[in-house]
mmCIF file of C-alpha atoms in Angstrom:
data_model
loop_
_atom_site.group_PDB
_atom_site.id
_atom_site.type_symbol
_atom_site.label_atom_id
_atom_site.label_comp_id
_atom_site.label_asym_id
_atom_site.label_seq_id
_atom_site.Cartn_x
_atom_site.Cartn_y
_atom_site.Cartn_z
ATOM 1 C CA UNK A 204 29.316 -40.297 244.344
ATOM 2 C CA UNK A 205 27.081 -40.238 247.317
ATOM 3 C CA UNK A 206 28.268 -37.450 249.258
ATOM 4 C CA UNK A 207 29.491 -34.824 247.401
ATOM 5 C CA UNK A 208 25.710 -34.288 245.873
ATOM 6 C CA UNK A 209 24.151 -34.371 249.672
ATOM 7 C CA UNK A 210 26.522 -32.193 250.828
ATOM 8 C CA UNK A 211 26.591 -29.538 247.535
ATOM 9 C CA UNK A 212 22.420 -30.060 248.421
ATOM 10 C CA UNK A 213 22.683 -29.218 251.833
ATOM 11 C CA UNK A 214 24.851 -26.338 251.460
ATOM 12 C CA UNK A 215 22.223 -24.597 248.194
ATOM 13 C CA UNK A 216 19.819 -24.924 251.385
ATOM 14 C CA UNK A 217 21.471 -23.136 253.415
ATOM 15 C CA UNK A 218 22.205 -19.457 251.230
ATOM 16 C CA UNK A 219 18.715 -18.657 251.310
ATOM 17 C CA UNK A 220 20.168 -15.133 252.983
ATOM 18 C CA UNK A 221 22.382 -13.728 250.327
ATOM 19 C CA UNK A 222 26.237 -13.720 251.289
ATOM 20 C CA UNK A 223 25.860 -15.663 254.175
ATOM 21 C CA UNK A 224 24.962 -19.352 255.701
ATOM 22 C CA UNK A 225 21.509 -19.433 257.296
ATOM 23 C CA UNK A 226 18.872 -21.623 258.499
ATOM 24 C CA UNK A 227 15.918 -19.402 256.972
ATOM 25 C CA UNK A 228 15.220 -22.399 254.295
ATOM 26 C CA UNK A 229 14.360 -24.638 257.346
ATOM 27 C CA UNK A 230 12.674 -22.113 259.343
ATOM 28 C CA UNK A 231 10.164 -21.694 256.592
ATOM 29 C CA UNK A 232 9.563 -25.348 256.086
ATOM 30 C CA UNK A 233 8.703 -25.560 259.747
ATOM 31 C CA UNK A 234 6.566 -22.883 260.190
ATOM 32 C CA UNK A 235 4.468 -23.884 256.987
ATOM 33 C CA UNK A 236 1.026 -25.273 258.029
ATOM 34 C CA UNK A 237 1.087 -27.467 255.286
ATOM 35 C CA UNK A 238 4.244 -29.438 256.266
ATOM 36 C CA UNK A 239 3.386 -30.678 259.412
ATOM 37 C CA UNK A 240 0.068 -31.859 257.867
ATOM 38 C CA UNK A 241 1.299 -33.341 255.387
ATOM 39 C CA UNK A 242 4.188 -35.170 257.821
ATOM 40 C CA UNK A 243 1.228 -36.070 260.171
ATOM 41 C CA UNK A 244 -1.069 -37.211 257.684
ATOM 42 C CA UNK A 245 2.013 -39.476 256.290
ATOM 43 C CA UNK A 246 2.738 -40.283 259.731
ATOM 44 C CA UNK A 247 -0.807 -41.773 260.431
ATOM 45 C CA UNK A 248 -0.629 -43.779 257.489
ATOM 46 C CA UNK A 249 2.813 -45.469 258.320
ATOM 47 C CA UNK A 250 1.321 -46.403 261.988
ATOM 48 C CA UNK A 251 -1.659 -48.168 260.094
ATOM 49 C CA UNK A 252 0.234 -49.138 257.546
ATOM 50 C CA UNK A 253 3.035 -51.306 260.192
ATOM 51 C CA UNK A 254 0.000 -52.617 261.595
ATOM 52 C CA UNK A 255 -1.521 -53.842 258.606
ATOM 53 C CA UNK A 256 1.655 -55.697 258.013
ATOM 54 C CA UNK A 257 2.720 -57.391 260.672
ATOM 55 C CA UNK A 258 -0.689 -58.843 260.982
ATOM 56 C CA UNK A 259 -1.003 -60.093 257.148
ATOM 57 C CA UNK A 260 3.422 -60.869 257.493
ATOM 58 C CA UNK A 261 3.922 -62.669 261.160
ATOM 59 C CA UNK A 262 0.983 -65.249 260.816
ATOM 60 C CA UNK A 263 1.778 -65.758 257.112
ATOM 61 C CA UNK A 264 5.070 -66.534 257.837
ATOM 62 C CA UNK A 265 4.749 -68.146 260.636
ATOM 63 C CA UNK A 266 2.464 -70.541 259.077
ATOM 64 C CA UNK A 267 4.838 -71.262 255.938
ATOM 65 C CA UNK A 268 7.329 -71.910 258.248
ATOM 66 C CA UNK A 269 5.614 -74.430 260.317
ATOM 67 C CA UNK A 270 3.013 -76.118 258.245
ATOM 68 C CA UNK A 271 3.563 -75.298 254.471
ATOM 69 C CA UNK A 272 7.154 -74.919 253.607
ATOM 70 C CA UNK A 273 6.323 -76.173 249.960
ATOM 71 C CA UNK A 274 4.922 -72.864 249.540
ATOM 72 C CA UNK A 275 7.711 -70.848 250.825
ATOM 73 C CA UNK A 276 9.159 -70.337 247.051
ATOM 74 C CA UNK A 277 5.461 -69.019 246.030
ATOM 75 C CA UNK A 278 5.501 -67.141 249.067
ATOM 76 C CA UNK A 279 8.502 -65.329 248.084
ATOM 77 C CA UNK A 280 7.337 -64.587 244.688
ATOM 78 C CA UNK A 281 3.764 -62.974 245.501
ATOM 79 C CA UNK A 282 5.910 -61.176 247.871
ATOM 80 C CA UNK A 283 8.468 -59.618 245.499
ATOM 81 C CA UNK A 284 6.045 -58.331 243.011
ATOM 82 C CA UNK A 285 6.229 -55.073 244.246
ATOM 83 C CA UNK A 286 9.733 -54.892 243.291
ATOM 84 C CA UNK A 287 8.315 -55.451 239.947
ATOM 85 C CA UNK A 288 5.108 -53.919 239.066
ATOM 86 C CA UNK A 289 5.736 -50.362 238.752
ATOM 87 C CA UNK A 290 3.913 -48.352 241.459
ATOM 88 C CA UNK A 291 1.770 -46.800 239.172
ATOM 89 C CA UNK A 292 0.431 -49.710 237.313
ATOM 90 C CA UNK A 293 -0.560 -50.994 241.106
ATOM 91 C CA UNK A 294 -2.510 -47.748 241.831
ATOM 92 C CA UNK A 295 -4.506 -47.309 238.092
ATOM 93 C CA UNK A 296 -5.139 -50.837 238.691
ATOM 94 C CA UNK A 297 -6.549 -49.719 242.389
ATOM 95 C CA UNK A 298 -8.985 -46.681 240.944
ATOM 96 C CA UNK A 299 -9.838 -49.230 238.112
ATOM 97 C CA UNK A 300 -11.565 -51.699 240.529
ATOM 98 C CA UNK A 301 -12.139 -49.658 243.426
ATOM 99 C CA UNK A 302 -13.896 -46.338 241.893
ATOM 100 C CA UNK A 303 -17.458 -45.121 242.795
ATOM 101 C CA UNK A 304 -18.929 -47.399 240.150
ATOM 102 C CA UNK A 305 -17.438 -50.618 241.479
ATOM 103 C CA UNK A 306 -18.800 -53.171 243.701
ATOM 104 C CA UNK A 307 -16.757 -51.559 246.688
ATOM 105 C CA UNK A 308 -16.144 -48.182 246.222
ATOM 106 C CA UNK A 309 -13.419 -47.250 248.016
ATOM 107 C CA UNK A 310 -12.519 -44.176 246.205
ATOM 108 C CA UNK A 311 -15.780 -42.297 247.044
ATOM 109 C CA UNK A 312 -15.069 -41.368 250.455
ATOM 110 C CA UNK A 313 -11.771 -39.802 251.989
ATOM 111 C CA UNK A 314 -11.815 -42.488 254.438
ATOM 112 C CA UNK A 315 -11.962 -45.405 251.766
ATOM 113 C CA UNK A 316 -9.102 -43.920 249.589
ATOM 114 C CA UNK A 317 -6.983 -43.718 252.880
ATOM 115 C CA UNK A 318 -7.564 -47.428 253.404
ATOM 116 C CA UNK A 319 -7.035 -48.177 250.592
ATOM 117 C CA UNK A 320 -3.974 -45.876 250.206
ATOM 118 C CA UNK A 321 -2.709 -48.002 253.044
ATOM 119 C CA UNK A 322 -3.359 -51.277 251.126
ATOM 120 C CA UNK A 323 -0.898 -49.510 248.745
ATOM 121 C CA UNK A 324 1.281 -48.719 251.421
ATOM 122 C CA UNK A 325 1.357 -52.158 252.555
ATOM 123 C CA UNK A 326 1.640 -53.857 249.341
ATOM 124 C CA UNK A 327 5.064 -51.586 248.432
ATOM 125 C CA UNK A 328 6.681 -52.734 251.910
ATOM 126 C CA UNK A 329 5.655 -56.309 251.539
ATOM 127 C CA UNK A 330 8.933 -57.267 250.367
ATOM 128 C CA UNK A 331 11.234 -55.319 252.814
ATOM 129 C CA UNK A 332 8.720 -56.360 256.025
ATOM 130 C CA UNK A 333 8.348 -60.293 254.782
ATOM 131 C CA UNK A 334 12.021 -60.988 254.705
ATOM 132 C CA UNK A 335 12.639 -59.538 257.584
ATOM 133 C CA UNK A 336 10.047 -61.627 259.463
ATOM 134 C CA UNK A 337 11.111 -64.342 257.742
ATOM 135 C CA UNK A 338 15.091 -64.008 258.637
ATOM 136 C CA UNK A 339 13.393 -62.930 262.288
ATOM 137 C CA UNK A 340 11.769 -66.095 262.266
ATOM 138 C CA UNK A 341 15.214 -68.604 260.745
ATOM 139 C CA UNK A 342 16.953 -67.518 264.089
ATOM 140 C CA UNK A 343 14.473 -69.524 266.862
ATOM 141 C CA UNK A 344 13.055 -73.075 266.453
ATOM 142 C CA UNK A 345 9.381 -72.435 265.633
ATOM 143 C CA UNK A 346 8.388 -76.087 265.954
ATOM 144 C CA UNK A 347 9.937 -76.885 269.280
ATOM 145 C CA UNK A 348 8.366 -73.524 270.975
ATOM 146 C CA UNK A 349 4.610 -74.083 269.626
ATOM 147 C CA UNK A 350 4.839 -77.729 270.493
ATOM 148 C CA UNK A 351 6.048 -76.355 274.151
ATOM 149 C CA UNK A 352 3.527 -73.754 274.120
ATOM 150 C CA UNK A 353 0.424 -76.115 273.047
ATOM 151 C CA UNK A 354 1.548 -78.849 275.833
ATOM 152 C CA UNK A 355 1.150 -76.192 277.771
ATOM 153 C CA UNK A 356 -2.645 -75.490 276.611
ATOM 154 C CA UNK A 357 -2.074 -72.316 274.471
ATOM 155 C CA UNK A 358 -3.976 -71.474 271.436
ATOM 156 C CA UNK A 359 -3.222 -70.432 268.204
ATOM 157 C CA UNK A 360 -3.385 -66.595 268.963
ATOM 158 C CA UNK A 361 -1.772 -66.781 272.065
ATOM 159 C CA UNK A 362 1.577 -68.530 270.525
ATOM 160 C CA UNK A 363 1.454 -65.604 268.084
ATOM 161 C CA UNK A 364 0.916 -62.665 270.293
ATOM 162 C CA UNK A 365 3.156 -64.018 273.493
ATOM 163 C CA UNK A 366 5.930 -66.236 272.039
ATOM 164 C CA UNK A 367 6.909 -65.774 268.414
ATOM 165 C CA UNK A 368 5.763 -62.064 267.793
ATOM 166 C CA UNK A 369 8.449 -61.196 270.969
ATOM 167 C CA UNK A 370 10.930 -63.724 269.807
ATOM 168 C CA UNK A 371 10.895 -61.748 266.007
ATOM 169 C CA UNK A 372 10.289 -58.622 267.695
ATOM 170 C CA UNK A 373 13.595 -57.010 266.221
ATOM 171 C CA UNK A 374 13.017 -58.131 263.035
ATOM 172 C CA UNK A 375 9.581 -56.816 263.229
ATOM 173 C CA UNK A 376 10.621 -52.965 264.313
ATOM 174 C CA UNK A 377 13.367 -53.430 261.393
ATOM 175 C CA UNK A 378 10.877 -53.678 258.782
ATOM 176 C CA UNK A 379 8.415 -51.426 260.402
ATOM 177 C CA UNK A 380 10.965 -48.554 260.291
ATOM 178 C CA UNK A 381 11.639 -49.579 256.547
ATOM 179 C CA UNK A 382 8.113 -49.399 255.989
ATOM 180 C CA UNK A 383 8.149 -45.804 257.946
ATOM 181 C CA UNK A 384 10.935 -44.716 255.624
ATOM 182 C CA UNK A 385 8.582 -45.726 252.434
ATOM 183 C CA UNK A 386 5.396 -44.270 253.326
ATOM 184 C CA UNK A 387 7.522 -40.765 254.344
ATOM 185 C CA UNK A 388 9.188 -41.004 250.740
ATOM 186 C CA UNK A 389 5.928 -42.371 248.878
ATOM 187 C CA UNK A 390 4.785 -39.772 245.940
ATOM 188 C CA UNK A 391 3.129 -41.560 242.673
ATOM 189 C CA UNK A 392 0.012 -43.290 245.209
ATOM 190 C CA UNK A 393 -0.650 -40.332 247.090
ATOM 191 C CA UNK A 394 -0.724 -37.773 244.310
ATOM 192 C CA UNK A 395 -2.839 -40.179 241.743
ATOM 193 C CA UNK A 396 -5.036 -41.243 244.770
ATOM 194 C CA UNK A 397 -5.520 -37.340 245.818
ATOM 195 C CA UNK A 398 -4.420 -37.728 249.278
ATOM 196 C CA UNK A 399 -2.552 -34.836 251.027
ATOM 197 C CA UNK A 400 0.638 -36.652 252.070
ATOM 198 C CA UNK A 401 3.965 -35.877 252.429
ATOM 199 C CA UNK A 402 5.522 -37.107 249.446
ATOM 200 C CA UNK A 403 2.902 -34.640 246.737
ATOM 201 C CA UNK A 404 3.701 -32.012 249.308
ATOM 202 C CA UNK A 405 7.743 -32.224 248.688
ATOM 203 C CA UNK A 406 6.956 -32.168 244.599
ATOM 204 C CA UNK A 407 4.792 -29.268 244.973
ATOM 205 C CA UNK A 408 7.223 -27.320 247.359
ATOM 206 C CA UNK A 409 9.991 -28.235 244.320
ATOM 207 C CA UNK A 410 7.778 -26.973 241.927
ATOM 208 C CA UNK A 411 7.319 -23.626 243.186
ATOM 209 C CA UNK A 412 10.221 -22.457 245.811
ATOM 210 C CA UNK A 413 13.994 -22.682 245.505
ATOM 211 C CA UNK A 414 15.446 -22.935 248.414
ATOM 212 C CA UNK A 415 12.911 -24.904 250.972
ATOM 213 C CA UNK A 416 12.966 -27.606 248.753
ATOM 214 C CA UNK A 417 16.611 -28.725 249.215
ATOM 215 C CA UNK A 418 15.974 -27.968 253.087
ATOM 216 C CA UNK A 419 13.086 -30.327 252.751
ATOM 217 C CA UNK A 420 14.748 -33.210 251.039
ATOM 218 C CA UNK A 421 17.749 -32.745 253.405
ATOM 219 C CA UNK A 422 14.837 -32.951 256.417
ATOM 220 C CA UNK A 423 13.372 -36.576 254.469
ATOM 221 C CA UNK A 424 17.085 -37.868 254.274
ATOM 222 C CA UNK A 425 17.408 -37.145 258.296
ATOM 223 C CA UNK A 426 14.046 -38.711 258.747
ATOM 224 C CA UNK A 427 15.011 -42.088 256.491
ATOM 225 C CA UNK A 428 18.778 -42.272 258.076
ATOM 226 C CA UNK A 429 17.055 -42.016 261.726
ATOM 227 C CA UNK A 430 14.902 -44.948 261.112
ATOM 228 C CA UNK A 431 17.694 -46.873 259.610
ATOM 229 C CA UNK A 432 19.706 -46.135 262.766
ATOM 230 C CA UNK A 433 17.003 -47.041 264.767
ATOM 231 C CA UNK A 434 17.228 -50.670 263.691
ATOM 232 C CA UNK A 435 20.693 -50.759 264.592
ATOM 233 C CA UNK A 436 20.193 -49.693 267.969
ATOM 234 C CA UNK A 437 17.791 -51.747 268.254
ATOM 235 C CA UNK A 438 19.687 -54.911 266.680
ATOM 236 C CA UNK A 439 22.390 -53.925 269.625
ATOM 237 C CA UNK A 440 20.101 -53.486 272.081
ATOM 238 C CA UNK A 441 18.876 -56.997 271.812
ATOM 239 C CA UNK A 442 21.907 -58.623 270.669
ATOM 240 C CA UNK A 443 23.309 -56.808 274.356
ATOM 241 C CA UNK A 444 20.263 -58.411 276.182
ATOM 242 C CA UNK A 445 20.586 -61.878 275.012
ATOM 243 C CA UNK A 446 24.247 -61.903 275.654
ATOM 244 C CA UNK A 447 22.884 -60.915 279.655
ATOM 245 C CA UNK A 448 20.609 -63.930 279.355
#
């Protein structure tokens, strides 16, 4: 079920030449101009995107955690609307209120619509990055280490930035490379938003050419499965450290 169709895919991508395997599919993915700008326009976006995130997720959670765990179950509800709301309703409802005859018009300028194409961004990952703060975050005893740190004289930022963002820091990367993986894969925002990402770029490729386009979703599928092995490495990696500790 899962992969015979990757393989039959991978092997259509590779009889570009006719009677024999080749690697001319990929060859002409890579040398388009319009790939790698596309990849490091998407790229861009994911890096702002991460950031964006863990600066909205890690106080937010931290903050339930600590001082409002009443809230937690609202929390988690704001944060799974994503899952819900379709992502086109989300980005009509963006040009609705953010077009050149709104109060903030983000949509007039190619910067604005790239922030706010990274709102987007952000607001699709929400889930994935929350819970994984948020599991991050069950495995140490927030209350003990900011009472330790403020006996000590620390603020507010400085528990953040030096004690619980390095103490979640696994959990962190694990939902930045999730978040990675959506922005790479991301089509209906950037195409109704008019931004020259990746995802518009594999549709139009699959609209026009035969071959490149299975080379390019087979390239997307390498991308997504090195992120997710990322995390693991990086879940063994520090499991491997604290058991040295």
């Amino acid at each position: 079920y899962f992969l015979l169709p990757l393989v039959g895919m991978t092997e259509f991508s590779l009889k570009m030449r006719r009677g024999e395997y080749s690697f001319d599919a990929y060859a002409k993915v890579f040398a388009d101009p319009s790939f790698w700008a596309t990849f490091g326009y998407s790229l861009t976006l994911a890096a702002a995107t991460i950031v964006f995130g863990v600066l909205l997720v890690v106080p937010t959670a931290y903050w339930v955690r600590l001082k409002l765990p009443q809230a937690r179950p609202v929390i988690e509800f704001i944060t799974l609307l994503p899952l819900v709301i379709p992502a086109i309703v989300i980005v009509f409802g963006y040009i609705r209120l953010y077009n050149t005859s709104s109060v903030l018009p983000l949509t007039g300028s190619a910067i604005g619509t790239d922030i706010l194409l990274m709102m987007g961004y952000a607001t699709l990952a929400l889930p994935y990055m929350y819970r994984a703060v948020d599991t991050g975050l069950r495995t140490i005893d927030v209350a003990t280490l900011t009472e330790a740190a403020q006996s000590l004289g620390a603020g507010w930022f400085t528990i953040l930035a030096r004690i619980i963002l390095p103490n979640v820091l696994v959990a962190v990367l694990s939902g930045a490379f999730l978040t990675l993986a959506i922005v790479i894969g991301e089509f209906t925002m950037a195409a109704l938003l008019n931004r020259p990402a990746f995802g518009p770029y594999m549709q139009l490729l699959g609209a026009n050419r035969a071959y490149e386009p299975p080379a390019l979703a087979v390239i997307a599928f390498a991308i997504t499965w090195g992120c997710m092995g990322l995390i693991q490495l990086v879940t063994r990696f520090s499991k491997h450290e604290r058991a040295k500790a």
